mmCIF file of C-alpha atoms in Angstrom:
data_model
loop_
_atom_site.group_PDB
_atom_site.id
_atom_site.type_symbol
_atom_site.label_atom_id
_atom_site.label_comp_id
_atom_site.label_asym_id
_atom_site.label_seq_id
_atom_site.Cartn_x
_atom_site.Cartn_y
_atom_site.Cartn_z
ATOM 1 C CA UNK A 3 -1.298 -4.990 1.856
ATOM 2 C CA UNK A 4 -1.398 -1.932 4.055
ATOM 3 C CA UNK A 5 0.904 -1.001 6.607
ATOM 4 C CA UNK A 6 -0.543 1.338 9.389
ATOM 5 C CA UNK A 7 -3.710 2.019 10.985
ATOM 6 C CA UNK A 8 -3.907 4.890 13.024
ATOM 7 C CA UNK A 9 -5.051 8.432 14.195
ATOM 8 C CA UNK A 10 -2.728 10.569 12.740
ATOM 9 C CA UNK A 11 0.728 10.008 10.347
ATOM 10 C CA UNK A 12 4.007 9.044 11.743
ATOM 11 C CA UNK A 13 5.710 12.120 13.121
ATOM 12 C CA UNK A 14 9.073 11.514 13.078
ATOM 13 C CA UNK A 15 11.671 11.868 9.802
ATOM 14 C CA UNK A 16 12.754 8.481 11.016
ATOM 15 C CA UNK A 17 8.970 6.987 10.955
ATOM 16 C CA UNK A 18 8.384 8.012 7.749
ATOM 17 C CA UNK A 19 11.582 6.970 6.145
ATOM 18 C CA UNK A 20 11.111 3.204 7.848
ATOM 19 C CA UNK A 21 7.348 3.409 6.189
ATOM 20 C CA UNK A 22 8.862 4.370 2.767
ATOM 21 C CA UNK A 23 11.212 1.452 3.031
ATOM 22 C CA UNK A 24 8.700 -0.692 3.870
ATOM 23 C CA UNK A 25 6.732 -0.043 0.712
ATOM 24 C CA UNK A 26 9.814 0.070 -1.375
ATOM 25 C CA UNK A 27 10.829 -3.378 -0.409
ATOM 26 C CA UNK A 28 6.940 -4.734 -0.460
ATOM 27 C CA UNK A 29 6.620 -3.153 -3.866
ATOM 28 C CA UNK A 30 10.100 -4.986 -5.109
ATOM 29 C CA UNK A 31 8.770 -8.355 -3.692
ATOM 30 C CA UNK A 32 5.306 -8.185 -5.389
ATOM 31 C CA UNK A 33 5.968 -5.840 -8.341
ATOM 32 C CA UNK A 34 5.274 -8.917 -10.772
ATOM 33 C CA UNK A 35 1.948 -10.128 -9.040
ATOM 34 C CA UNK A 36 -1.029 -7.895 -10.133
ATOM 35 C CA UNK A 37 -3.057 -9.451 -7.657
ATOM 36 C CA UNK A 38 -1.609 -7.443 -5.102
ATOM 37 C CA UNK A 39 -2.669 -4.299 -4.405
ATOM 38 C CA UNK A 40 -0.974 -1.619 -1.986
ATOM 39 C CA UNK A 41 -2.995 0.334 0.802
ATOM 40 C CA UNK A 42 -0.384 3.135 1.607
ATOM 41 C CA UNK A 43 -1.823 4.156 4.748
ATOM 42 C CA UNK A 44 -5.048 2.772 6.444
ATOM 43 C CA UNK A 45 -7.453 5.947 7.343
ATOM 44 C CA UNK A 46 -4.684 8.050 8.268
ATOM 45 C CA UNK A 47 -6.129 10.241 10.839
ATOM 46 C CA UNK A 48 -9.448 12.412 11.427
ATOM 47 C CA UNK A 49 -9.146 15.930 10.594
ATOM 48 C CA UNK A 50 -12.182 18.070 11.151
ATOM 49 C CA UNK A 51 -10.495 21.528 10.032
ATOM 50 C CA UNK A 52 -9.341 20.467 6.665
ATOM 51 C CA UNK A 53 -6.876 17.812 5.518
ATOM 52 C CA UNK A 54 -2.876 18.912 5.962
ATOM 53 C CA UNK A 55 -0.448 18.999 3.395
ATOM 54 C CA UNK A 56 1.465 16.059 5.091
ATOM 55 C CA UNK A 57 -1.437 13.783 4.025
ATOM 56 C CA UNK A 58 -0.866 14.601 0.089
ATOM 57 C CA UNK A 59 3.198 14.640 0.418
ATOM 58 C CA UNK A 60 3.400 11.448 2.807
ATOM 59 C CA UNK A 61 1.385 10.003 0.046
ATOM 60 C CA UNK A 62 3.569 11.167 -2.902
ATOM 61 C CA UNK A 63 6.585 9.842 -1.319
ATOM 62 C CA UNK A 64 5.098 6.965 -0.572
ATOM 63 C CA UNK A 65 4.110 6.166 -4.494
ATOM 64 C CA UNK A 66 7.378 7.392 -5.579
ATOM 65 C CA UNK A 67 8.832 4.768 -3.315
ATOM 66 C CA UNK A 68 6.682 2.142 -5.181
ATOM 67 C CA UNK A 69 6.628 3.398 -8.468
ATOM 68 C CA UNK A 70 10.172 5.503 -9.042
ATOM 69 C CA UNK A 71 12.262 3.338 -6.580
ATOM 70 C CA UNK A 72 10.827 -0.075 -7.143
ATOM 71 C CA UNK A 73 9.496 0.155 -10.612
ATOM 72 C CA UNK A 74 6.071 -1.348 -9.433
ATOM 73 C CA UNK A 75 2.620 -0.891 -11.593
ATOM 74 C CA UNK A 76 0.493 -2.329 -9.117
ATOM 75 C CA UNK A 77 -2.483 -0.678 -8.019
ATOM 76 C CA UNK A 78 -2.265 1.542 -5.104
ATOM 77 C CA UNK A 79 -4.976 2.505 -2.523
ATOM 78 C CA UNK A 80 -5.128 5.724 -1.355
ATOM 79 C CA UNK A 81 -7.827 6.053 1.655
ATOM 80 C CA UNK A 82 -9.553 8.758 2.585
ATOM 81 C CA UNK A 83 -8.355 10.237 6.138
ATOM 82 C CA UNK A 84 -11.381 8.399 7.990
#
């Protein structure tokens, strides 16, 4: 399962909260099915001058929603930026 494909991270706090809630709900639904992998953000942007801190921070937040909030141990895929 993956949520987004796009050229950049969601820009607003509301968008980021919606994505976090999507992954929390998805993890709750599929946490007992180890054949379901989570691909958090599909190729989230292309950065020619290095990867911004939001890349790391957004993934940490989404992983926390899955692991800490939902208690899911499913495999999590963290794509490169391109």
